[in-house]
């Protein structure tokens, strides 16, 4: 049994958590002012992805418009994927955050929702419905989100079924009734290219049933080599399996402080301790990390997140501590910190390196450090900067790199 | 050559020196071509006999968005490939790490200097004289006043004797002002002018642009010759057929 889980307003839900908008519908737009995602209430009144801001405002006058932030969405999608691992390890996230292709942007059919395929194994009808209910409850308890679920024997039918499901009532298509269910649905459910859509339209084929009834050889001759697969989908025959979700290993260290801490010295000492603990854990697993994440919960309830990708993977306690110290200097702390969560991810096994007898950095780099030292001794360190990559894929240019005072040491 | 023949040759040379003077006969040596730093564009490299001159001043003049900075970034990449230290004096605070990374610059192995003009000019002298940096890029893209140009010319004049003895390539990016002649240009071993030529459009979309580099001054000849460069936005850059 394959389950197709649709969370239609995940993006808006996440942004809603971070802001207070008195329960108003939220519409997320790109910099160009195009609608990229919307909360369920806005979708219900006709707001769609790709729509202009003015049109969306006309349809949903009381909506709040916010700029889209992709990172929390990706994190939430992955977190939900991890939570679903309690039910099955065969999970596919189909509709992740939609990024416009570089050359020829196209509007996706439904970019705002997160879609998951889950292979629930061999289940009877009643068992599948019970499991679906449990799954929906789990998502509500853990993340506070509502999800619609379609259940069928194959991915395509389940994805079609989810369109008829509501958060209260999952839609189940019984084994053997797939073709009958699909026959009434529009042929546009298949990912057709422009030419094929046009030809089908001209031939008067508008439903999956009409398309499924065409002879196989005619489909091949008329629409080309990709068409037989779509023809099979229309007939309810979908043999595609759900891929196994690979869990990325990571280590988390959580520290709850006795009271709000603002003192940099205390925080530095804490990070040294965390660095040692992280290094110990990594060494025990014979792993190195290349990405460090820092999450600080402040006394006023706000959460600050920062992360850094290291140039080389490491399990060195000092390096980890130093990176964490640098991370905290890059954030502005107006109030004390009450909770610290450090995540070391992108774990890899250490790569063996041939060490030099007197291992030193490359000549140019080494001499450059000497030059920097000489210059800072004479001119001070105010003029010299190093460019540090932060979130190089971030849509805001100023968030991609940081200009930090060059470190002579 | 065996020992006896070698000895005979030395005797003959000594006799010639005695009769005609020390300059009459000299040992032959391999003709050493000046050290070059590749521009990253093979067409331009061919025109410049391998790239810009090390131990000399290269001035790149042009209007903003004419490809000057791209050329400078490609020079940085070339310098880093041969493990040269790079210093970028960013007078305009306009250094774009995104473009730099795109053109292959290793940001970790570069010093970026940002300060007022006087300090930067003084730093320029110190950096050049230190002889450590393999490439120094001075981005003076905002139009310099006459006083600033005079000061910069003075700094370069002081640095030139050391610069010529070093492997350091000093690159100056300046704004092209047709009406005025730059004070610094007299010290330049190589002057290049970049000019935007046309957009490169494929499938109805702008994929990049073509810029033309003209050699304004070059001691090795080829003055007035041009090299078209194709700078692509998406993929890597290519060069126009010359």
XYZ file of C-alpha atoms in Angstrom:
651
model
C 0.000 0.000 0.000
C 1.377 3.365 -1.036
C 0.365 6.486 0.809
C 0.622 9.917 -0.703
C 0.774 12.565 1.971
C 0.049 16.162 1.029
C 0.706 19.078 3.335
C -0.740 21.901 1.281
C 0.200 24.955 3.309
C 3.470 23.906 4.893
C 5.405 26.977 3.814
C 2.842 29.396 5.135
C 2.516 27.320 8.297
C 6.224 27.606 9.006
C 6.311 31.335 8.453
C 3.181 31.676 10.518
C 4.975 30.126 13.456
C 7.656 32.789 13.293
C 5.323 35.724 13.084
C 2.117 37.003 14.553
C -0.534 37.737 11.931
C -3.744 37.223 13.877
C -4.736 34.145 11.938
C -4.831 35.985 8.598
C -4.012 33.994 5.456
C -0.383 34.237 4.441
C 0.853 34.585 0.879
C 4.539 34.177 0.205
C 6.008 35.996 -2.742
C 9.312 36.078 -4.565
C 11.361 39.238 -4.978
C 9.703 39.712 -8.364
C 6.306 39.794 -6.646
C 5.081 36.419 -7.877
C 3.120 34.175 -5.538
C 5.210 31.189 -4.593
C 3.174 29.652 -1.794
C 0.084 30.392 0.220
C -1.696 29.198 3.304
C -4.688 26.895 2.856
C -7.223 29.699 3.390
C -5.708 31.678 0.511
C -5.549 28.636 -1.751
C -9.235 28.008 -1.098
C -10.174 31.417 -2.512
C -8.190 30.778 -5.680
C -4.676 32.011 -4.960
C -2.211 29.945 -6.976
C 1.543 29.777 -7.439
C 2.892 31.969 -10.228
C 0.096 34.489 -9.799
C 0.954 38.200 -9.586
C 0.788 39.916 -6.216
C -1.998 42.284 -7.272
C -4.200 39.451 -8.499
C -3.637 37.528 -5.275
C -4.513 40.611 -3.254
C -7.763 41.009 -5.181
C -8.707 37.397 -4.485
C -7.665 37.470 -0.855
C -7.775 41.069 0.398
C -7.066 40.308 4.057
C -3.955 38.237 3.331
C -0.555 39.138 4.667
C 2.227 39.161 2.082
C 5.636 37.947 3.184
C 8.893 37.278 1.343
C 9.614 33.602 0.844
C 12.412 32.020 2.842
C 13.420 28.640 1.511
C 15.700 27.431 4.287
C 13.138 26.907 7.074
C 10.952 25.140 4.559
C 13.667 22.706 3.509
C 14.510 22.056 7.151
C 10.859 21.433 8.032
C 10.347 19.147 5.018
C 13.334 17.089 6.075
C 12.250 17.062 9.727
C 8.829 15.726 8.736
C 10.539 13.125 6.546
C 12.595 12.045 9.563
C 9.492 11.867 11.775
C 7.767 9.625 9.222
C 10.617 7.142 9.583
C 8.770 5.772 12.619
C 6.197 4.335 10.192
C 8.350 3.217 7.290
C 11.852 3.670 5.926
C 10.582 3.927 2.352
C 9.846 7.628 2.077
C 10.214 9.917 -0.894
C 9.889 13.668 -0.711
C 8.577 14.629 -4.100
C 7.727 18.258 -3.836
C 10.561 19.887 -2.030
C 11.058 23.587 -2.183
C 10.697 24.705 -5.750
C 13.671 26.526 -7.193
C 13.275 28.232 -10.531
C 15.490 26.679 -13.186
C 18.156 29.027 -14.442
C 17.293 29.252 -18.088
C 13.643 28.582 -18.721
C 11.498 29.118 -15.661
C 8.177 27.364 -15.588
C 5.462 27.540 -13.035
C 5.008 24.287 -11.170
C 1.570 22.778 -10.708
C 1.605 22.997 -6.921
C 4.846 24.239 -5.510
C 3.721 25.293 -2.072
C 2.773 21.893 -0.718
C 5.074 19.204 0.521
C 4.275 15.783 -0.928
C 5.570 12.548 0.543
C 5.217 9.028 -0.794
C 5.284 6.304 1.835
C 5.396 2.593 1.201
C 3.366 1.115 4.055
C 3.896 -2.486 2.983
C 1.143 -5.075 2.677
C -1.842 -3.830 4.612
C -5.523 -4.530 4.594
C -7.975 -1.723 3.918
C -8.914 -1.179 7.565
C -5.307 -1.414 8.755
C -4.196 1.160 6.177
C -6.876 3.596 7.286
C -5.945 3.153 10.957
C -2.280 3.729 10.164
C -3.154 6.800 8.119
C -5.083 8.185 11.064
C -2.161 7.545 13.426
C 0.206 9.190 11.007
C -1.939 12.290 10.706
C -2.257 12.481 14.485
C 1.510 12.218 14.861
C 2.058 15.100 12.443
C -0.500 17.188 14.295
C 1.050 16.447 17.688
C 4.662 16.868 16.659
C 4.438 19.710 14.135
C 0.910 21.083 14.501
C 0.141 20.564 10.822
C -2.778 18.979 9.027
C -2.154 16.609 6.161
C -4.327 14.990 3.515
C -3.672 11.396 2.556
C -4.378 9.283 -0.492
C -3.956 5.522 -0.265
C -3.640 3.203 -3.241
C -1.605 0.348 -4.617
C 0.662 2.619 -6.672
C 2.244 6.066 -6.488
C 0.325 7.671 -9.332
C -3.072 6.514 -8.108
C -2.257 7.560 -4.548
C -1.214 11.007 -5.804
C -4.477 11.292 -7.704
C -6.448 10.075 -4.680
C -4.969 12.685 -2.369
C -6.776 15.350 -4.394
C -10.040 13.987 -3.045
C -8.846 13.562 0.517
C -9.426 15.978 3.379
C -7.509 16.208 6.643
C -10.378 14.338 8.327
C -10.959 11.673 5.711
C -8.166 9.909 3.837
C -9.100 8.691 0.361
C -8.450 5.005 -0.220
C -8.616 3.377 -3.632
C -9.261 -0.342 -3.344
C -7.074 -2.821 -5.152
C -8.473 -3.517 -8.606
C -10.442 -0.283 -8.763
C -7.548 1.966 -9.809
C -8.440 2.197 -13.477
C -12.057 2.900 -12.704
C -11.079 5.681 -10.275
C -8.598 7.285 -12.652
C -10.830 7.132 -15.718
C -12.849 10.222 -14.719
C -9.840 12.393 -13.929
C -8.334 14.924 -16.351
C -5.488 13.783 -18.547
C -3.495 16.809 -17.391
C -2.635 14.864 -14.215
C 0.051 13.178 -16.285
C 3.160 15.241 -16.784
C 2.561 15.869 -20.471
C 4.753 17.945 -22.691
C 3.298 20.834 -24.666
C 3.043 18.918 -27.938
C 1.367 15.912 -26.379
C -1.157 18.093 -24.524
C -2.015 19.826 -27.780
C -2.410 16.597 -29.713
C -4.607 15.042 -27.031
C -6.721 18.178 -26.969
C -7.128 18.116 -30.749
C -8.028 14.420 -30.619
C -10.701 15.192 -28.033
C -9.024 13.131 -25.319
C -9.577 14.947 -22.056
C -9.729 12.209 -19.430
C -7.325 9.537 -18.279
C -9.953 6.944 -19.133
C -10.102 8.066 -22.759
C -6.334 8.034 -22.985
C -6.119 4.592 -21.328
C -8.515 3.175 -23.884
C -6.203 4.016 -26.811
C -4.338 0.983 -28.237
C -0.720 0.700 -27.101
C 0.837 0.827 -30.602
C -1.224 3.890 -31.521
C 0.025 5.680 -28.424
C 3.620 4.858 -29.331
C 3.211 6.001 -32.936
C 1.309 9.152 -32.116
C 3.119 10.447 -29.057
C 6.601 8.953 -29.083
C 8.664 6.760 -26.801
C 7.714 8.396 -23.478
C 4.001 7.957 -24.078
C 3.636 4.191 -23.300
C 4.723 4.827 -19.711
C 2.104 7.565 -19.322
C -0.402 5.266 -20.983
C 0.300 2.625 -18.325
C -0.113 5.208 -15.554
C -3.489 6.170 -17.002
C -4.467 2.503 -16.823
C -3.537 2.423 -13.139
C -0.394 0.380 -13.738
C 2.459 2.044 -11.910
C 5.355 -0.204 -10.941
C 7.599 2.532 -9.559
C 8.837 1.715 -6.080
C 9.237 4.199 -3.253
C 12.911 4.812 -2.576
C 14.424 4.118 0.811
C 15.123 7.286 2.754
C 18.763 7.604 3.647
C 19.207 9.262 6.998
C 22.153 11.599 7.133
C 24.153 10.932 10.274
C 24.602 13.833 12.644
C 25.358 14.519 16.269
C 23.556 17.020 18.454
C 24.675 18.473 21.752
C 22.077 20.241 23.820
C 22.901 22.386 26.822
C 20.304 23.952 29.071
C 21.833 26.817 31.041
C 20.927 27.619 34.650
C 20.105 31.203 33.827
C 20.486 33.692 30.984
C 24.143 34.043 30.012
C 25.456 37.114 28.234
C 29.079 36.991 29.276
C 31.258 36.136 26.280
C 33.863 34.427 28.470
C 31.276 32.049 29.892
C 29.957 31.288 26.416
C 33.478 30.679 25.145
C 34.089 28.225 27.985
C 30.820 26.493 27.159
C 31.802 26.184 23.503
C 35.164 24.743 24.474
C 33.337 22.105 26.470
C 30.929 21.427 23.598
C 33.862 21.244 21.173
C 35.541 18.584 23.327
C 32.300 16.623 23.624
C 31.641 16.808 19.881
C 35.192 15.719 19.097
C 34.870 12.816 21.524
C 31.643 11.643 19.917
C 33.073 11.994 16.421
C 36.236 10.102 17.331
C 34.231 7.301 18.912
C 32.368 6.879 15.601
C 35.550 7.441 13.550
C 33.891 10.341 11.759
C 34.691 13.927 10.890
C 32.286 16.802 10.422
C 32.165 19.504 7.816
C 29.137 21.467 8.945
C 28.432 23.030 12.299
C 25.054 24.387 13.275
C 24.393 26.567 16.294
C 20.975 27.267 17.712
C 20.581 29.664 20.605
C 17.398 30.148 22.579
C 17.371 33.600 24.135
C 15.829 34.756 27.359
C 13.051 36.577 25.464
C 11.994 33.324 23.804
C 13.525 34.075 20.409
C 15.683 31.553 18.614
C 18.798 32.441 16.675
C 20.313 30.016 14.207
C 23.682 30.118 12.501
C 25.743 27.560 10.684
C 29.101 27.262 9.030
C 30.521 24.885 6.470
C 34.166 24.084 7.104
C 36.706 24.022 4.305
C 37.921 20.608 5.440
C 36.161 17.993 7.513
C 37.514 17.802 11.036
C 37.114 16.119 14.402
C 39.435 18.522 16.153
C 37.973 19.840 19.409
C 39.821 23.158 19.210
C 38.702 23.824 15.672
C 35.094 23.018 16.493
C 35.190 25.268 19.576
C 36.814 28.089 17.644
C 34.250 27.856 14.863
C 31.425 27.986 17.391
C 32.997 31.027 19.037
C 33.215 32.738 15.671
C 29.644 31.828 14.930
C 28.397 33.458 18.095
C 30.321 36.632 17.370
C 28.499 36.839 14.042
C 25.091 37.032 15.751
C 23.814 39.936 17.787
C 22.861 38.988 21.319
C 20.605 41.560 22.870
C 19.620 39.353 25.802
C 21.114 36.361 27.554
C 21.249 32.839 26.183
C 19.289 30.177 28.036
C 19.699 27.183 25.747
C 22.343 26.055 23.268
C 21.993 23.370 20.637
C 24.997 22.452 18.531
C 24.595 20.151 15.554
C 27.520 18.580 13.767
C 26.424 17.224 10.419
C 27.765 16.158 7.016
C 29.705 13.454 8.782
C 32.278 11.580 6.754
C 34.940 9.054 7.540
C 38.381 10.655 7.851
C 40.398 10.731 4.666
C 43.976 9.526 5.004
C 46.550 12.127 4.010
C 50.230 11.833 3.387
C 51.738 14.241 5.884
C 54.909 16.204 5.254
C 57.700 15.994 7.768
C 57.346 19.688 8.399
C 53.797 20.078 7.146
C 53.054 23.686 6.357
C 50.471 25.487 4.321
C 51.248 26.260 0.680
C 54.130 28.650 0.183
C 52.040 31.500 -1.177
C 49.521 31.238 1.634
C 52.200 30.980 4.266
C 54.017 34.036 2.963
C 50.744 35.885 2.687
C 50.211 35.340 6.409
C 53.663 36.810 7.026
C 52.782 39.813 4.914
C 49.520 40.247 6.774
C 51.327 40.086 10.078
C 53.806 42.746 8.972
C 51.113 45.010 7.617
C 48.869 44.722 10.662
C 51.837 45.484 12.884
C 52.301 48.707 10.990
C 48.800 49.774 9.990
C 46.602 47.985 12.554
C 44.046 45.342 11.634
C 41.251 47.714 10.620
C 41.905 47.589 6.890
C 42.380 43.864 6.273
C 39.539 41.495 5.608
C 38.963 37.875 4.781
C 35.868 36.784 2.930
C 34.144 33.957 4.776
C 31.496 31.910 2.954
C 28.290 31.603 5.017
C 25.155 30.442 3.215
C 26.399 30.614 -0.355
C 23.003 29.642 -1.797
C 21.025 32.228 0.143
C 18.803 34.467 -1.968
C 20.002 37.574 -0.167
C 23.520 38.428 -1.415
C 24.541 39.879 1.959
C 23.800 36.563 3.669
C 26.096 34.556 1.402
C 29.464 35.875 2.588
C 30.857 37.760 5.528
C 33.738 40.208 5.435
C 35.633 39.451 8.614
C 38.693 41.171 9.930
C 41.671 39.106 8.846
C 42.918 36.797 11.560
C 46.663 37.195 11.850
C 47.017 34.205 14.124
C 83.700 18.709 -24.572
C 86.746 17.118 -23.035
C 89.094 18.833 -20.582
C 91.875 19.659 -23.046
C 89.487 21.273 -25.523
C 87.899 23.238 -22.686
C 91.332 24.470 -21.648
C 92.175 25.500 -25.236
C 88.934 27.420 -25.488
C 89.653 29.262 -22.222
C 93.106 30.197 -23.514
C 91.674 31.575 -26.770
C 89.004 33.554 -24.912
C 91.606 34.975 -22.528
C 93.727 36.045 -25.505
C 90.794 37.782 -27.198
C 89.856 39.554 -23.959
C 93.437 40.724 -23.537
C 93.653 42.078 -27.064
C 90.132 43.413 -27.665
C 88.681 43.980 -24.217
C 86.261 42.118 -21.934
C 83.191 42.904 -24.023
C 84.653 41.486 -27.221
C 83.451 37.987 -26.512
C 80.847 36.770 -24.034
C 79.307 33.531 -23.009
C 76.034 32.886 -24.710
C 72.935 32.598 -22.516
C 69.398 31.494 -22.968
C 67.206 34.444 -23.953
C 65.034 34.944 -20.913
C 61.516 35.993 -21.755
C 59.819 38.202 -19.193
C 57.755 36.348 -16.601
C 54.033 36.468 -17.390
C 50.780 35.931 -15.570
C 48.031 34.437 -17.689
C 44.860 36.498 -18.084
C 42.760 33.353 -18.325
C 41.765 34.237 -21.893
C 43.976 32.495 -24.439
C 43.269 35.077 -27.173
C 44.425 37.920 -24.972
C 47.370 35.869 -23.697
C 48.526 35.348 -27.289
C 48.342 39.076 -27.912
C 50.371 39.755 -24.757
C 52.938 36.984 -25.324
C 51.594 34.876 -22.469
C 49.788 37.302 -20.193
C 50.358 40.459 -18.200
C 53.859 41.367 -17.113
C 55.171 40.335 -13.734
C 57.399 42.937 -12.193
C 55.464 45.704 -13.848
C 52.344 47.806 -13.762
C 49.325 46.876 -15.847
C 46.568 49.419 -16.082
C 43.140 48.257 -17.173
C 40.863 51.116 -18.104
C 37.243 50.978 -19.031
C 33.744 51.809 -18.002
C 31.976 49.881 -15.251
C 30.442 46.597 -16.492
C 32.850 46.495 -19.424
C 34.549 43.365 -18.069
C 37.458 44.967 -16.198
C 36.656 43.316 -12.896
C 36.074 39.968 -14.578
C 39.508 40.241 -16.157
C 40.981 41.070 -12.751
C 39.221 38.099 -11.134
C 40.558 35.771 -13.834
C 44.042 37.127 -13.149
C 43.588 36.346 -9.450
C 42.549 32.793 -10.313
C 45.634 32.390 -12.527
C 47.881 33.729 -9.760
C 46.359 31.402 -7.180
C 46.824 28.451 -9.506
C 50.577 29.020 -9.367
C 50.422 29.522 -5.565
C 51.010 33.256 -5.663
C 49.743 35.372 -2.816
C 47.057 37.824 -3.885
C 46.138 41.156 -2.352
C 43.046 43.028 -3.515
C 42.901 46.707 -2.626
C 39.228 47.482 -2.762
C 38.973 51.241 -2.668
C 35.340 51.230 -3.738
C 34.318 48.466 -1.268
C 32.761 46.812 -4.291
C 34.417 43.405 -4.182
C 31.774 40.798 -4.986
C 32.579 37.394 -3.450
C 29.867 35.733 -5.541
C 31.469 36.682 -8.859
C 34.910 35.965 -7.464
C 33.909 32.429 -6.474
C 32.188 31.983 -9.819
C 35.408 32.805 -11.655
C 37.368 30.386 -9.464
C 38.950 32.701 -6.913
C 39.923 30.999 -3.673
C 38.697 33.567 -1.170
C 40.562 31.957 1.697
C 43.877 32.635 0.005
C 43.464 36.307 -0.641
C 43.779 39.434 1.468
C 41.161 42.068 0.935
C 42.090 45.605 1.915
C 39.442 48.229 2.477
C 40.289 51.674 3.765
C 40.471 55.326 2.830
C 42.474 56.372 -0.211
C 45.560 57.688 1.631
C 45.940 54.539 3.707
C 45.365 52.259 0.738
C 47.956 54.140 -1.317
C 50.486 53.804 1.466
C 49.622 50.139 1.904
C 50.094 49.607 -1.810
C 53.688 50.729 -1.515
C 54.358 48.470 1.457
C 52.763 45.460 -0.207
C 54.694 45.902 -3.442
C 57.975 46.544 -1.653
C 57.535 43.457 0.554
C 57.883 41.353 -2.615
C 55.669 38.658 -1.092
C 52.496 39.121 -3.103
C 52.474 37.649 -6.601
C 49.558 39.799 -7.695
C 48.267 43.066 -6.319
C 45.010 44.378 -7.724
C 44.175 47.980 -7.001
C 40.572 48.722 -7.775
C 40.360 52.500 -8.040
C 37.132 52.446 -9.995
C 35.591 55.540 -8.452
C 37.024 58.462 -10.322
C 40.117 59.687 -8.517
C 40.625 63.392 -8.041
C 43.737 65.059 -9.468
C 45.317 65.152 -6.008
C 44.619 61.470 -5.467
C 46.023 60.614 -8.878
C 49.159 62.594 -8.119
C 49.581 60.823 -4.801
C 49.034 57.421 -6.409
C 51.492 58.249 -9.181
C 54.014 59.263 -6.540
C 53.514 55.978 -4.653
C 53.886 53.954 -7.842
C 56.967 55.937 -8.819
C 58.533 55.054 -5.477
C 57.541 51.403 -5.810
C 58.622 50.909 -9.430
C 62.335 50.140 -8.764
C 61.374 47.346 -6.342
C 58.493 46.209 -8.495
C 60.693 45.667 -11.546
C 63.011 43.448 -9.509
C 60.135 41.319 -8.174
C 57.699 38.774 -9.622
C 54.766 40.848 -8.480
C 52.223 41.931 -11.074
C 50.550 45.173 -10.114
C 47.173 45.661 -11.751
C 45.338 48.945 -11.577
C 41.684 49.164 -12.530
C 40.763 52.695 -13.513
C 37.794 54.425 -14.936
C 38.185 55.433 -18.563
C 38.023 59.201 -18.946
C 38.557 60.136 -22.598
C 39.182 63.820 -21.962
C 41.928 63.378 -19.398
C 45.132 61.423 -19.524
C 45.870 59.427 -16.418
C 48.931 60.519 -14.419
C 49.677 56.893 -13.716
C 49.667 55.708 -17.317
C 53.264 56.852 -17.853
C 54.424 54.219 -15.381
C 52.360 51.416 -16.902
C 54.188 48.717 -18.840
C 50.892 47.572 -20.230
C 47.643 49.458 -20.680
C 44.483 47.675 -21.703
C 41.157 49.203 -22.549
C 37.981 47.164 -22.121
C 34.784 48.113 -23.900
C 31.428 46.428 -23.917
C 30.556 45.346 -27.468
C 27.282 43.432 -27.487
C 25.013 41.120 -25.556
C 25.183 37.431 -26.382
C 21.642 36.218 -26.876
C 20.622 32.602 -27.297
C 17.060 31.301 -27.405
C 15.810 34.818 -26.770
C 17.695 35.057 -23.488
C 20.819 37.012 -22.629
C 23.517 34.439 -21.925
C 26.457 36.792 -21.541
C 28.209 39.633 -23.263
C 31.140 40.258 -25.523
C 33.742 42.777 -24.577
C 36.725 43.978 -26.602
C 40.129 44.476 -25.041
C 42.348 46.936 -26.876
C 46.068 47.137 -26.164
C 46.734 50.841 -25.606
C 50.338 50.595 -24.507
C 52.656 47.633 -24.582
C 56.408 47.605 -24.768
C 56.344 44.275 -26.568
C 54.411 45.682 -29.535
C 50.855 44.828 -30.623
C 49.639 48.284 -29.647
C 46.215 48.987 -31.042
C 45.402 45.312 -31.497
C 42.173 43.969 -30.119
C 41.013 40.726 -28.529
C 37.308 39.990 -28.166
C 36.305 38.190 -24.961
C 33.038 36.385 -24.435
C 31.866 36.514 -20.838
C 29.029 34.111 -20.160
C 26.696 34.377 -17.162
C 25.658 30.783 -16.814
C 28.348 28.472 -17.945
C 32.007 29.153 -18.072
C 33.404 31.889 -20.152
C 34.482 31.319 -23.672
C 36.389 33.405 -26.135
C 35.383 34.742 -29.433
C 37.179 33.508 -32.495
C 39.883 35.987 -33.110
